[in-house]
PDB file of C-alpha atoms and ligand atoms in Angstrom:
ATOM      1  CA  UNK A   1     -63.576  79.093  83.848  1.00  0.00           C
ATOM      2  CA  UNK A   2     -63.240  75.521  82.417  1.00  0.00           C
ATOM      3  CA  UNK A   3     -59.997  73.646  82.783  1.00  0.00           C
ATOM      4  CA  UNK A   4     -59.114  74.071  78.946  1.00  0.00           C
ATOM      5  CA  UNK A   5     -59.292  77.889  79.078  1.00  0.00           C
ATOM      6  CA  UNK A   6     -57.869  77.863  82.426  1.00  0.00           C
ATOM      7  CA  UNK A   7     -54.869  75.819  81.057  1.00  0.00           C
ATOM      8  CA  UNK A   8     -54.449  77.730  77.713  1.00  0.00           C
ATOM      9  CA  UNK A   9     -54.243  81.074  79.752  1.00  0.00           C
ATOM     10  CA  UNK A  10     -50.777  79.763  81.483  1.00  0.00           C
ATOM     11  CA  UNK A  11     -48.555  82.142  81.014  1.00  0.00           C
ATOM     12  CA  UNK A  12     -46.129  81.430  84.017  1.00  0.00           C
ATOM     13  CA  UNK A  13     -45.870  78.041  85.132  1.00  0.00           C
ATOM     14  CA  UNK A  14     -44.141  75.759  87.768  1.00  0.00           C
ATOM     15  CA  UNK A  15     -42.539  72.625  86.822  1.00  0.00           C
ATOM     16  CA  UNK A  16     -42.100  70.734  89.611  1.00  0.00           C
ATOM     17  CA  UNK A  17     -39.727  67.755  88.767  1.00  0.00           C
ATOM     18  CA  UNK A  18     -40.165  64.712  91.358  1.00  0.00           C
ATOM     19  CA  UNK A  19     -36.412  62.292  91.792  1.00  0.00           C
ATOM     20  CA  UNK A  20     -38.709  59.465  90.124  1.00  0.00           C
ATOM     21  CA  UNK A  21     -39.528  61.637  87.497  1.00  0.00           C
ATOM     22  CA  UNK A  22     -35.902  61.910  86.242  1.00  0.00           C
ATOM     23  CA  UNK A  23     -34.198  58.701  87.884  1.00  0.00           C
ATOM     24  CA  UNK A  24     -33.713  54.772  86.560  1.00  0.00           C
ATOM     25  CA  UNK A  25     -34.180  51.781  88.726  1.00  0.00           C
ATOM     26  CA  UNK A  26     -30.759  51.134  89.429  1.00  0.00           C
ATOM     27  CA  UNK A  27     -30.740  54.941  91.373  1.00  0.00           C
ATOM     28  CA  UNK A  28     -29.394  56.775  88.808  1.00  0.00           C
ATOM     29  CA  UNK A  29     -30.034  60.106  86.878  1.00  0.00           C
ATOM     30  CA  UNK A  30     -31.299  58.981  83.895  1.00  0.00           C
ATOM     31  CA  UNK A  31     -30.569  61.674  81.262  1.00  0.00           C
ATOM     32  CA  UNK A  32     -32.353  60.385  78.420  1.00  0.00           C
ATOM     33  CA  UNK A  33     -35.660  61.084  80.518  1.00  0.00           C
ATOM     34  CA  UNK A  34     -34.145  64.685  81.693  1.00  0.00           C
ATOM     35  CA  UNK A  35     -34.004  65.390  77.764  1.00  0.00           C
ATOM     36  CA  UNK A  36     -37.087  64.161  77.331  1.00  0.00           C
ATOM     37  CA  UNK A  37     -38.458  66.793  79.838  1.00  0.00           C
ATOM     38  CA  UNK A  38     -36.330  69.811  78.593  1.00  0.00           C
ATOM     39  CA  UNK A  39     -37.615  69.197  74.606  1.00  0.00           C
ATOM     40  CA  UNK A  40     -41.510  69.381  76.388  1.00  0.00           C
ATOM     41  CA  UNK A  41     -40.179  72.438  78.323  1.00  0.00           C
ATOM     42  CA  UNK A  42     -38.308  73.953  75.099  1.00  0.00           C
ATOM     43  CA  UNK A  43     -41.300  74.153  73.606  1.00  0.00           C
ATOM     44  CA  UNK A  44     -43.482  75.987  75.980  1.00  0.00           C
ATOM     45  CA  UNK A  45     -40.788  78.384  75.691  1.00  0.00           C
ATOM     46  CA  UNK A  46     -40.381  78.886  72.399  1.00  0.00           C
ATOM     47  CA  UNK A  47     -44.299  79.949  72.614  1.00  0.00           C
ATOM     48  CA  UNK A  48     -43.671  82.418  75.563  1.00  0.00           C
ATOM     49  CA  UNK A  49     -44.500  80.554  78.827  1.00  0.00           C
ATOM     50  CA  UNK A  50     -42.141  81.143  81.352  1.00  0.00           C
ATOM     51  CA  UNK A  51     -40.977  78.419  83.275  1.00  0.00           C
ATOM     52  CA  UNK A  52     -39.506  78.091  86.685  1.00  0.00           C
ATOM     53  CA  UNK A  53     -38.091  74.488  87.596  1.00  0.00           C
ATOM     54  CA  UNK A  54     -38.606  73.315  90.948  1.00  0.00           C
ATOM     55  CA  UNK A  55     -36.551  69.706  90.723  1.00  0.00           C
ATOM     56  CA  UNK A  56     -35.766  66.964  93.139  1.00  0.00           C
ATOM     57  CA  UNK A  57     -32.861  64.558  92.584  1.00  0.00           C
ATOM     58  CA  UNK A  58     -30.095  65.740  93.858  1.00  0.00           C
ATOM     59  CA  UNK A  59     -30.063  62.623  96.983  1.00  0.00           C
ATOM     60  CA  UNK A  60     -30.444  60.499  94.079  1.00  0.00           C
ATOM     61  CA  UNK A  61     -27.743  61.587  91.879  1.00  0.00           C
ATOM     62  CA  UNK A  62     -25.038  61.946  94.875  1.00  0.00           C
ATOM     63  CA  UNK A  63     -25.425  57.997  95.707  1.00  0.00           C
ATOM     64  CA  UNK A  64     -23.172  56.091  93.329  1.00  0.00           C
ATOM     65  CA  UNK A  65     -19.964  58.906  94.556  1.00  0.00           C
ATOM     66  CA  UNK A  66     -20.889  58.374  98.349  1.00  0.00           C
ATOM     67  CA  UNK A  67     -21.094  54.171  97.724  1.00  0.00           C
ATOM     68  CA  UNK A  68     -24.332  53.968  98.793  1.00  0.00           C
ATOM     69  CA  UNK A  69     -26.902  51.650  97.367  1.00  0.00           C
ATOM     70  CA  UNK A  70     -29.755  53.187  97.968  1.00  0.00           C
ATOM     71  CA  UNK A  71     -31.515  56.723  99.647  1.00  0.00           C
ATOM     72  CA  UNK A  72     -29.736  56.289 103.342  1.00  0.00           C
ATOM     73  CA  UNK A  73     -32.243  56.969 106.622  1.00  0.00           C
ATOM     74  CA  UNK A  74     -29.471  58.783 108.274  1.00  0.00           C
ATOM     75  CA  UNK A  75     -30.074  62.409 107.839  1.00  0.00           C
ATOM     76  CA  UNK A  76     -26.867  63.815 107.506  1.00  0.00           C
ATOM     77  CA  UNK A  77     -25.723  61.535 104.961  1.00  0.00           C
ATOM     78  CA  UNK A  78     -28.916  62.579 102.768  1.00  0.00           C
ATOM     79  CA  UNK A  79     -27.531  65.529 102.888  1.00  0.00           C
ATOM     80  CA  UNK A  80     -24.196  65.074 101.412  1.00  0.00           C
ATOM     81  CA  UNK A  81     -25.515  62.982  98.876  1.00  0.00           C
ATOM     82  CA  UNK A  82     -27.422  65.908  97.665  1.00  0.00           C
ATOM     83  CA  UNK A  83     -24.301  67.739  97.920  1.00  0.00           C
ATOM     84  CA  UNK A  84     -22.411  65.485  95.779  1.00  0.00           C
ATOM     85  CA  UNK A  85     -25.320  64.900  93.698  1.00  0.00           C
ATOM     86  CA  UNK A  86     -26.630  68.522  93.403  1.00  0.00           C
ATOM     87  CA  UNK A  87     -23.580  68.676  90.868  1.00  0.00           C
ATOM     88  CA  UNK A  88     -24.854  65.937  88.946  1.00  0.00           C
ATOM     89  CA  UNK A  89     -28.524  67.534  88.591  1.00  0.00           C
ATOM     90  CA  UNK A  90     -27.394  70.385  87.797  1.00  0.00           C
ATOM     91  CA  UNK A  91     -24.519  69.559  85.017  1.00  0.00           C
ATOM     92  CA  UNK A  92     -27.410  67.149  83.198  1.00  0.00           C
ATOM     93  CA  UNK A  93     -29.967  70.430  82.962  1.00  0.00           C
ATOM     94  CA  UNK A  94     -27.153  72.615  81.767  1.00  0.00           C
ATOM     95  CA  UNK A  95     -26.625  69.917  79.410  1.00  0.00           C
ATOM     96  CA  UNK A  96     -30.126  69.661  78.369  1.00  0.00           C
ATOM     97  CA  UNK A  97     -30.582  72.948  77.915  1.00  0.00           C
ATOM     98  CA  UNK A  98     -27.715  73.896  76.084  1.00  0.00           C
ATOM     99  CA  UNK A  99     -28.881  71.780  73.370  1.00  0.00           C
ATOM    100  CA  UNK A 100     -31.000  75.059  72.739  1.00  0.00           C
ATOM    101  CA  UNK A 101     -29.635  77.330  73.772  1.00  0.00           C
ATOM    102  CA  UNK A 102     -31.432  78.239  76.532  1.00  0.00           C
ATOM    103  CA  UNK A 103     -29.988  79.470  79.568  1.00  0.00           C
ATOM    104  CA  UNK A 104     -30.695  78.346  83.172  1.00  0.00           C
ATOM    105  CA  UNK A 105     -29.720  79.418  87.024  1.00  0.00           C
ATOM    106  CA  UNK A 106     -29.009  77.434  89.941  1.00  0.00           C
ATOM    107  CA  UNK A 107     -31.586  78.368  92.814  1.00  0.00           C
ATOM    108  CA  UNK A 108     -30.766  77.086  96.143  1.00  0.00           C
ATOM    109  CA  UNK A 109     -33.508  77.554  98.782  1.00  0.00           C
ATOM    110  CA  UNK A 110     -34.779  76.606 102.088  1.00  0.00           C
ATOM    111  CA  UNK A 111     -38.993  77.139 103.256  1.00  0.00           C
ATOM    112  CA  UNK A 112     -37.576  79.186 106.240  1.00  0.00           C
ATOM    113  CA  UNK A 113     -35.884  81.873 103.486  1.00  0.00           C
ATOM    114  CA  UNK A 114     -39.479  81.708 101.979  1.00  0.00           C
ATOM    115  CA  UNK A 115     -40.972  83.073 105.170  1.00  0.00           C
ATOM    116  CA  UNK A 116     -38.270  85.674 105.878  1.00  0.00           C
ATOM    117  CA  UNK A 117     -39.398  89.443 104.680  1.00  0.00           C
ATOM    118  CA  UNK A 118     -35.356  90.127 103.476  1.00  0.00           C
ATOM    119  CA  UNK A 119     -34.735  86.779 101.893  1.00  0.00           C
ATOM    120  CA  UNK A 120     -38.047  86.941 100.334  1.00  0.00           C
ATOM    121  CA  UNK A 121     -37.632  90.356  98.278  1.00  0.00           C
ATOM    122  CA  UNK A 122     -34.443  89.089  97.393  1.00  0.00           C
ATOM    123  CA  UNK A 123     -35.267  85.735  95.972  1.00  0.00           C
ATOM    124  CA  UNK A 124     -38.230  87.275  94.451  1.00  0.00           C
ATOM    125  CA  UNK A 125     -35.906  89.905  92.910  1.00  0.00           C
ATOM    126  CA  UNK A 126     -33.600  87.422  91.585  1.00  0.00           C
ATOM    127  CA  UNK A 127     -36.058  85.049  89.981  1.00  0.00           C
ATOM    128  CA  UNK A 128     -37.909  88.319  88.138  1.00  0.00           C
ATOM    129  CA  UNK A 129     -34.769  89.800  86.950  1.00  0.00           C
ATOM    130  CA  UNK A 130     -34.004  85.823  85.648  1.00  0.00           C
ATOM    131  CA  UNK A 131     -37.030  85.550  84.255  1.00  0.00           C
ATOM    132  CA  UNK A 132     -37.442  89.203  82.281  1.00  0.00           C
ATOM    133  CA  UNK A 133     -33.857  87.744  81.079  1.00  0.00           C
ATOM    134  CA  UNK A 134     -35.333  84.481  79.412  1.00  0.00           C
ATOM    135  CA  UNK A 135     -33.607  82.117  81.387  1.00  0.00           C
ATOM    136  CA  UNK A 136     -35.225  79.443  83.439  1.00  0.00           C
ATOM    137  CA  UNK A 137     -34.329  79.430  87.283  1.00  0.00           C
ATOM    138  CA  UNK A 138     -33.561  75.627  88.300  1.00  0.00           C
ATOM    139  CA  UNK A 139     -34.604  75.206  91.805  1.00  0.00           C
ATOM    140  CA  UNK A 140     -33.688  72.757  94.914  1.00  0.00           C
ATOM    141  CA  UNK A 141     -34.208  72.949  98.184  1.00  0.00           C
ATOM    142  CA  UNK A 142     -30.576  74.048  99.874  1.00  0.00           C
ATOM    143  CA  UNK A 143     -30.587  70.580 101.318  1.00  0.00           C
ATOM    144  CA  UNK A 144     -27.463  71.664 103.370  1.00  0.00           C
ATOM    145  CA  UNK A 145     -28.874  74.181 105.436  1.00  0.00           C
ATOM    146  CA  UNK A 146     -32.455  72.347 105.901  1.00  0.00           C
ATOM    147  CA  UNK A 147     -34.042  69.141 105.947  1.00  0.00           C
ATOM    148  CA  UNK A 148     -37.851  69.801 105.728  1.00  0.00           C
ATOM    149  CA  UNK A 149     -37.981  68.372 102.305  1.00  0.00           C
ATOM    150  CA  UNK A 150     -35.815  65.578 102.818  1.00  0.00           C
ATOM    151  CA  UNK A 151     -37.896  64.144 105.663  1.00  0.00           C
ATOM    152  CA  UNK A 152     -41.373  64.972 104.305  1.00  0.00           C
ATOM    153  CA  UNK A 153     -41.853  66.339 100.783  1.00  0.00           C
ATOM    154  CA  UNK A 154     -39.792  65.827  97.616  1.00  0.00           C
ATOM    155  CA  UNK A 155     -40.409  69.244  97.380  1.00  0.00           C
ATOM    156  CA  UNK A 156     -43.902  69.691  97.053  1.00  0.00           C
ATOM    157  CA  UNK A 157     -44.252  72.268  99.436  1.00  0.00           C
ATOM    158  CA  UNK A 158     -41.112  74.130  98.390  1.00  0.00           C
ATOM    159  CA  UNK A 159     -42.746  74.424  94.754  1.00  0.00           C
ATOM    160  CA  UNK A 160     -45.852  75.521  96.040  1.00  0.00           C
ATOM    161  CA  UNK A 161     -44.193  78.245  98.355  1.00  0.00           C
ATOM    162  CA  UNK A 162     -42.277  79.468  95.091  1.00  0.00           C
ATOM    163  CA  UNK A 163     -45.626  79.632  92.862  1.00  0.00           C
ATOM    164  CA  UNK A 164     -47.320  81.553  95.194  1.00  0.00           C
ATOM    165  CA  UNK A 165     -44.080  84.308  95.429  1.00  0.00           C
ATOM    166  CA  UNK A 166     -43.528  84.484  91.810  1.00  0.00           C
ATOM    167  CA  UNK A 167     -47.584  84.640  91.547  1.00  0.00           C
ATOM    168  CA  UNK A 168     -47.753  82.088  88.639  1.00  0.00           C
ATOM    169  CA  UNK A 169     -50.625  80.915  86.521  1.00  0.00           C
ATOM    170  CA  UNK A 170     -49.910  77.110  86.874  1.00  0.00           C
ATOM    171  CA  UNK A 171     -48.391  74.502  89.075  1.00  0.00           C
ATOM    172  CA  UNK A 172     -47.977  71.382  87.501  1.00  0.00           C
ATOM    173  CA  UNK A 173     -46.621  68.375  89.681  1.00  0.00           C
ATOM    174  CA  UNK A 174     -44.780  65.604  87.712  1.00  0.00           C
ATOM    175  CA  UNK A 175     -44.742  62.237  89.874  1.00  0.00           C
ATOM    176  CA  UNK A 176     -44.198  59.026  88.719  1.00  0.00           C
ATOM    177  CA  UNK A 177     -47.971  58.126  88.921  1.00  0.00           C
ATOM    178  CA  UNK A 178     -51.033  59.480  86.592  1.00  0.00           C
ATOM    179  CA  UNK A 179     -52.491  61.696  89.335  1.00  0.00           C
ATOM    180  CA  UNK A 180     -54.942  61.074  91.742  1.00  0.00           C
ATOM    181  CA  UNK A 181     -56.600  58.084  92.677  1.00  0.00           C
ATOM    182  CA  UNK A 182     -59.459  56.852  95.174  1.00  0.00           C
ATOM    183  CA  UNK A 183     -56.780  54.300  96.654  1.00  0.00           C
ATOM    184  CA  UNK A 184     -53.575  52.508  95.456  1.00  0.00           C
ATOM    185  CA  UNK A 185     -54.311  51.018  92.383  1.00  0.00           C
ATOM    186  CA  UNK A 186     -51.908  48.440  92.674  1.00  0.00           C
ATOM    187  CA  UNK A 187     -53.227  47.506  96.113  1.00  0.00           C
ATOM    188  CA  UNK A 188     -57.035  47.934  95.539  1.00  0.00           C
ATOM    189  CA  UNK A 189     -58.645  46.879  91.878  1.00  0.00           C
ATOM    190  CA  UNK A 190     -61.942  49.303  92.648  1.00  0.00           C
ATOM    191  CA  UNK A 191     -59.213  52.220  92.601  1.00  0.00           C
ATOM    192  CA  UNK A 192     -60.177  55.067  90.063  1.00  0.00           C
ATOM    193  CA  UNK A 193     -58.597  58.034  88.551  1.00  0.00           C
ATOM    194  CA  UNK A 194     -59.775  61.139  89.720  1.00  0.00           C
ATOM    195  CA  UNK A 195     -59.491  63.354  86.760  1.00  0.00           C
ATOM    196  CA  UNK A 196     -60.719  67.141  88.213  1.00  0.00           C
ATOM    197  CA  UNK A 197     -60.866  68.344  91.649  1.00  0.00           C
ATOM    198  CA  UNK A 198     -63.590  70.940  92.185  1.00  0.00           C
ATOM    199  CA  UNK A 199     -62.263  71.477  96.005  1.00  0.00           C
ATOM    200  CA  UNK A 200     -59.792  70.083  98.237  1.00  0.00           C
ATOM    201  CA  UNK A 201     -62.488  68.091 100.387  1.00  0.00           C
ATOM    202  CA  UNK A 202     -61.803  65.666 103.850  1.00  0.00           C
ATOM    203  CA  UNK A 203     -62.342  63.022 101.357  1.00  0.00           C
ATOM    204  CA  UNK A 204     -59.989  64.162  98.709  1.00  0.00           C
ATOM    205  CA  UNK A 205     -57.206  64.332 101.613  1.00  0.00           C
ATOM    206  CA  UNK A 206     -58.399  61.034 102.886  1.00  0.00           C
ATOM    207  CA  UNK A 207     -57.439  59.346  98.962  1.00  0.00           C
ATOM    208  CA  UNK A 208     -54.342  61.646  99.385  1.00  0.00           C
ATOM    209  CA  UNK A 209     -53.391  59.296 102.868  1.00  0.00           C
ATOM    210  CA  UNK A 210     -53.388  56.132 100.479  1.00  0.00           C
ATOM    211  CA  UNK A 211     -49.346  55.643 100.662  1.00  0.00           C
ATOM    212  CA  UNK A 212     -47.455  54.918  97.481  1.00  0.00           C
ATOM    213  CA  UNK A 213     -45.160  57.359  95.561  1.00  0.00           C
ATOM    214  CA  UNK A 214     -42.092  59.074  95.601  1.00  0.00           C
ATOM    215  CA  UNK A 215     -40.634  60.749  98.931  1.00  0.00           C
ATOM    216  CA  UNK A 216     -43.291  62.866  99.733  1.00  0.00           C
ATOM    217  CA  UNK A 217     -46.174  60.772  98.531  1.00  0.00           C
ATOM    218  CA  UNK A 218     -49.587  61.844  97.451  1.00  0.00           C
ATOM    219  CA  UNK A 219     -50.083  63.783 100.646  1.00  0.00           C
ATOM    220  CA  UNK A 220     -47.772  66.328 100.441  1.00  0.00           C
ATOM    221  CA  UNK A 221     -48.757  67.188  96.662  1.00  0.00           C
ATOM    222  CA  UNK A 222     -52.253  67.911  97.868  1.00  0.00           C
ATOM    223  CA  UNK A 223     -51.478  69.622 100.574  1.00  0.00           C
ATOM    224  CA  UNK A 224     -49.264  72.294  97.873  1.00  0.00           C
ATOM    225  CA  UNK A 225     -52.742  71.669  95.971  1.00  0.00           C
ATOM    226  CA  UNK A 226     -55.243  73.146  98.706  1.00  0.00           C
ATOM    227  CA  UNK A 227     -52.315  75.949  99.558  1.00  0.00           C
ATOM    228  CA  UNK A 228     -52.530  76.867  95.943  1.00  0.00           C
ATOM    229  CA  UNK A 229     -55.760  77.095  94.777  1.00  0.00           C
ATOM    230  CA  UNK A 230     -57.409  79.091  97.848  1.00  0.00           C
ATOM    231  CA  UNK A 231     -54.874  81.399  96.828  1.00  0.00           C
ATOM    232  CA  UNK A 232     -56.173  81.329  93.022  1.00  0.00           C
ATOM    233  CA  UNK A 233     -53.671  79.019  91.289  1.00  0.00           C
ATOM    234  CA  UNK A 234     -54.833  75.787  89.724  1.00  0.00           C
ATOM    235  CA  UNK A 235     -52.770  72.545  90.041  1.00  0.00           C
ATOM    236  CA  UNK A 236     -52.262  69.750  87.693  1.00  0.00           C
ATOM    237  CA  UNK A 237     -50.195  66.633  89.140  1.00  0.00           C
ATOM    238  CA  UNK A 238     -49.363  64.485  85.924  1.00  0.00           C
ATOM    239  CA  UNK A 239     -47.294  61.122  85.281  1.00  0.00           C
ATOM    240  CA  UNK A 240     -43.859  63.210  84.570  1.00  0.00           C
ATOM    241  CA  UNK A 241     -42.934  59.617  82.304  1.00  0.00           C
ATOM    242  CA  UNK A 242     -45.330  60.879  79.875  1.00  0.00           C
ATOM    243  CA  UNK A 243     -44.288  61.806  76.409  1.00  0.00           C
ATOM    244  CA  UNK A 244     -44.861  65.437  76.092  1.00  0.00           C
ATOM    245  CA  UNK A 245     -46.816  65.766  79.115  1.00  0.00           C
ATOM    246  CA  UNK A 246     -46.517  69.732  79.679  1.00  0.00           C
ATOM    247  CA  UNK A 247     -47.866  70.482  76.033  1.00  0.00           C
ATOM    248  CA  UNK A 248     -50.189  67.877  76.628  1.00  0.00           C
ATOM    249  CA  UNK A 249     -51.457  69.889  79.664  1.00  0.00           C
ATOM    250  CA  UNK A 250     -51.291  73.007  78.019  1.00  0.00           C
ATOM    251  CA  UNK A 251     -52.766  72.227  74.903  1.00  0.00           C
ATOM    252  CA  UNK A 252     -55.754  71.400  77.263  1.00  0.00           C
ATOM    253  CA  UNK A 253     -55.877  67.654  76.838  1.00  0.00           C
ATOM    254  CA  UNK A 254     -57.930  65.451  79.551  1.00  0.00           C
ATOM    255  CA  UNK A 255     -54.612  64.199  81.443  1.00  0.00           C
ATOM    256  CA  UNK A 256     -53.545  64.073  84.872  1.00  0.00           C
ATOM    257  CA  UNK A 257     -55.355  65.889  87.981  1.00  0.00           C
ATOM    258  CA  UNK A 258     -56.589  68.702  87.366  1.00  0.00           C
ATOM    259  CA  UNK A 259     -57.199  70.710  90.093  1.00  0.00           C
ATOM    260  CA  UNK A 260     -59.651  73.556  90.146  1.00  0.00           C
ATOM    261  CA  UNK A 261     -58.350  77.256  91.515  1.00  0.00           C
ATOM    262  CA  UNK A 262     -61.345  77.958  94.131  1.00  0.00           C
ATOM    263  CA  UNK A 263     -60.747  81.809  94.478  1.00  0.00           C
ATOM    264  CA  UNK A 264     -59.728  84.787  92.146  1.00  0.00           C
ATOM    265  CA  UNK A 265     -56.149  85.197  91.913  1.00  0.00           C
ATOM    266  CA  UNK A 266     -55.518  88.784  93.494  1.00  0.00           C
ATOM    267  CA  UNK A 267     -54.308  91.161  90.890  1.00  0.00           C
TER     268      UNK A 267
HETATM  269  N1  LIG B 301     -33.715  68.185  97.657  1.00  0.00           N
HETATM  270  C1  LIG B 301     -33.981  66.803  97.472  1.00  0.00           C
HETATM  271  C2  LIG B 301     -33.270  66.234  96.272  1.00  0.00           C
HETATM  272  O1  LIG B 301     -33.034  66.937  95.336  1.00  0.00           O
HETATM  273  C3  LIG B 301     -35.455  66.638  97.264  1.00  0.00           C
HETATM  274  C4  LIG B 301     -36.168  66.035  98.370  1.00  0.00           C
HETATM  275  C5  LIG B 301     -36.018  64.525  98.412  1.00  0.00           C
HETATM  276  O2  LIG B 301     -35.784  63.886  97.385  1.00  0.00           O
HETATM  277  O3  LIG B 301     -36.208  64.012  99.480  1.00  0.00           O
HETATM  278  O4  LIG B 301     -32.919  65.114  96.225  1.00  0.00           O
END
């Protein structure tokens, strides 16, 4: 199936929001860009997609309260920073979303409660009873409890763990880059944009090394990538900046990484 068709078919989709994606310079939530993401969401919903959130931020949003300057290294303090600033996410989707109407829930969850048969159901339970409801489920990583995130991913993983439980159609990545490329672009001139990716390949995962953005960096959102589509859901990691960038997706236009499912999703 070709990327367009593939895209169009979306029904249920992860959003997974990166802290750049949403964030200013000076290390702050920056809620003229959250609004700008909930309009692109609003409409997907409007036409029947159903959405799951998976959003990063909540570090960033707790510095300014805990007088820090910037993301600390000390682990602990990360950690009530996205206490204090889980809040802050939180109040500015509510916000967002109120604007139409459309309800949301607060998901808290750690990869270990992904992996536990009990914890599993139950999540599962929760997000399908959320989701046959019409409200979108606004998930973090329970930053208290675990750390796996902080230290490596922004959440990559923890979005990819989700699609694969609530069996969507879609993952889309938002970063604060265009997608792929060969190398850094900033750091090599020769670097190109890798539009589609047939199969996760040593040299894909190689390009993937190439340090640059965001907590987790490139390698983390590939690694969600290769998880994903042997298990027969495509990716698309997209510049989250972008004006309209979900509908842009959607509506099947050439943007971003497109990343091809390489099995049948099990039905
Ligand atoms: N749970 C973290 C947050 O919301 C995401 C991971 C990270 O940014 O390191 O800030």
């Amino acid at each position: 199936m070709d990327r367009a068709k593939v895209l169009a078919n979306a029904k249920r989709i992860v959003v997974k929001i990166g802290s750049r994606v949403i964030t200013s310079s000076k290390n702050e939530l920056d809620s003229s860009l959250i609004n700008a993401l909930v309009k692109d969401i609003e409409a997907l919903y409007r036409k029947k997609h159903q959405i799951l959130i998976v959003t990063s931020g909540a570090i960033v949003a707790g510095l300014k309260d805990l007088k820090l300057g910037s993301r600390p290294t000390d682990l602990p303090l990360k950690q009530a920073a996205s206490a204090v600033g889980q809040v802050k996410l939180m109040h500015s989707y509510v916000t967002a979303f109120k604007k139409y109407d459309i309800p949301v829930a607060q998901i808290l969850l750690t990869q270990e409660d992904l992996h536990n048969g009990k914890r599993y159901l139950n999540a599962k339970n929760t997000l399908r009873r959320l989701l046959d409801k019409g409200v979108i489920p606004i998930i973090n990583e329970n930053d208290t409890v675990a750390v796996e995130e902080i230290k490596f991913g922004d959440n990559d993983t923890l979005s990819a763990l989700v699609s694969l439980m609530m069996d969507v159609d879609l993952l889309t990545i938002l970063t604060n880059t265009d997608g792929l490329y060969t190398d850094i672009p900033c750091d090599n001139k020769r670097a190109e944009f890798v539009p589609y990716v047939k199969k996760i390949t040593p040299a894909i995962e190689k390009m993937a090394k190439a340090k640059g953005d965001g907590a987790g960096g490139m390698e983390t959102k590939i690694k969600a990538a290769k998880m994903l589509t042997q298990s027969g859901i495509p990716v698309v990691i997209a510049n989250g900046r972008e004006k309209q960038i979900l509908n842009k997706i959607i509506s099947g236009k050439e943007i971003g990484t497109f990343f091809a499912a390489i099995e049948k999703k099990k039905k």
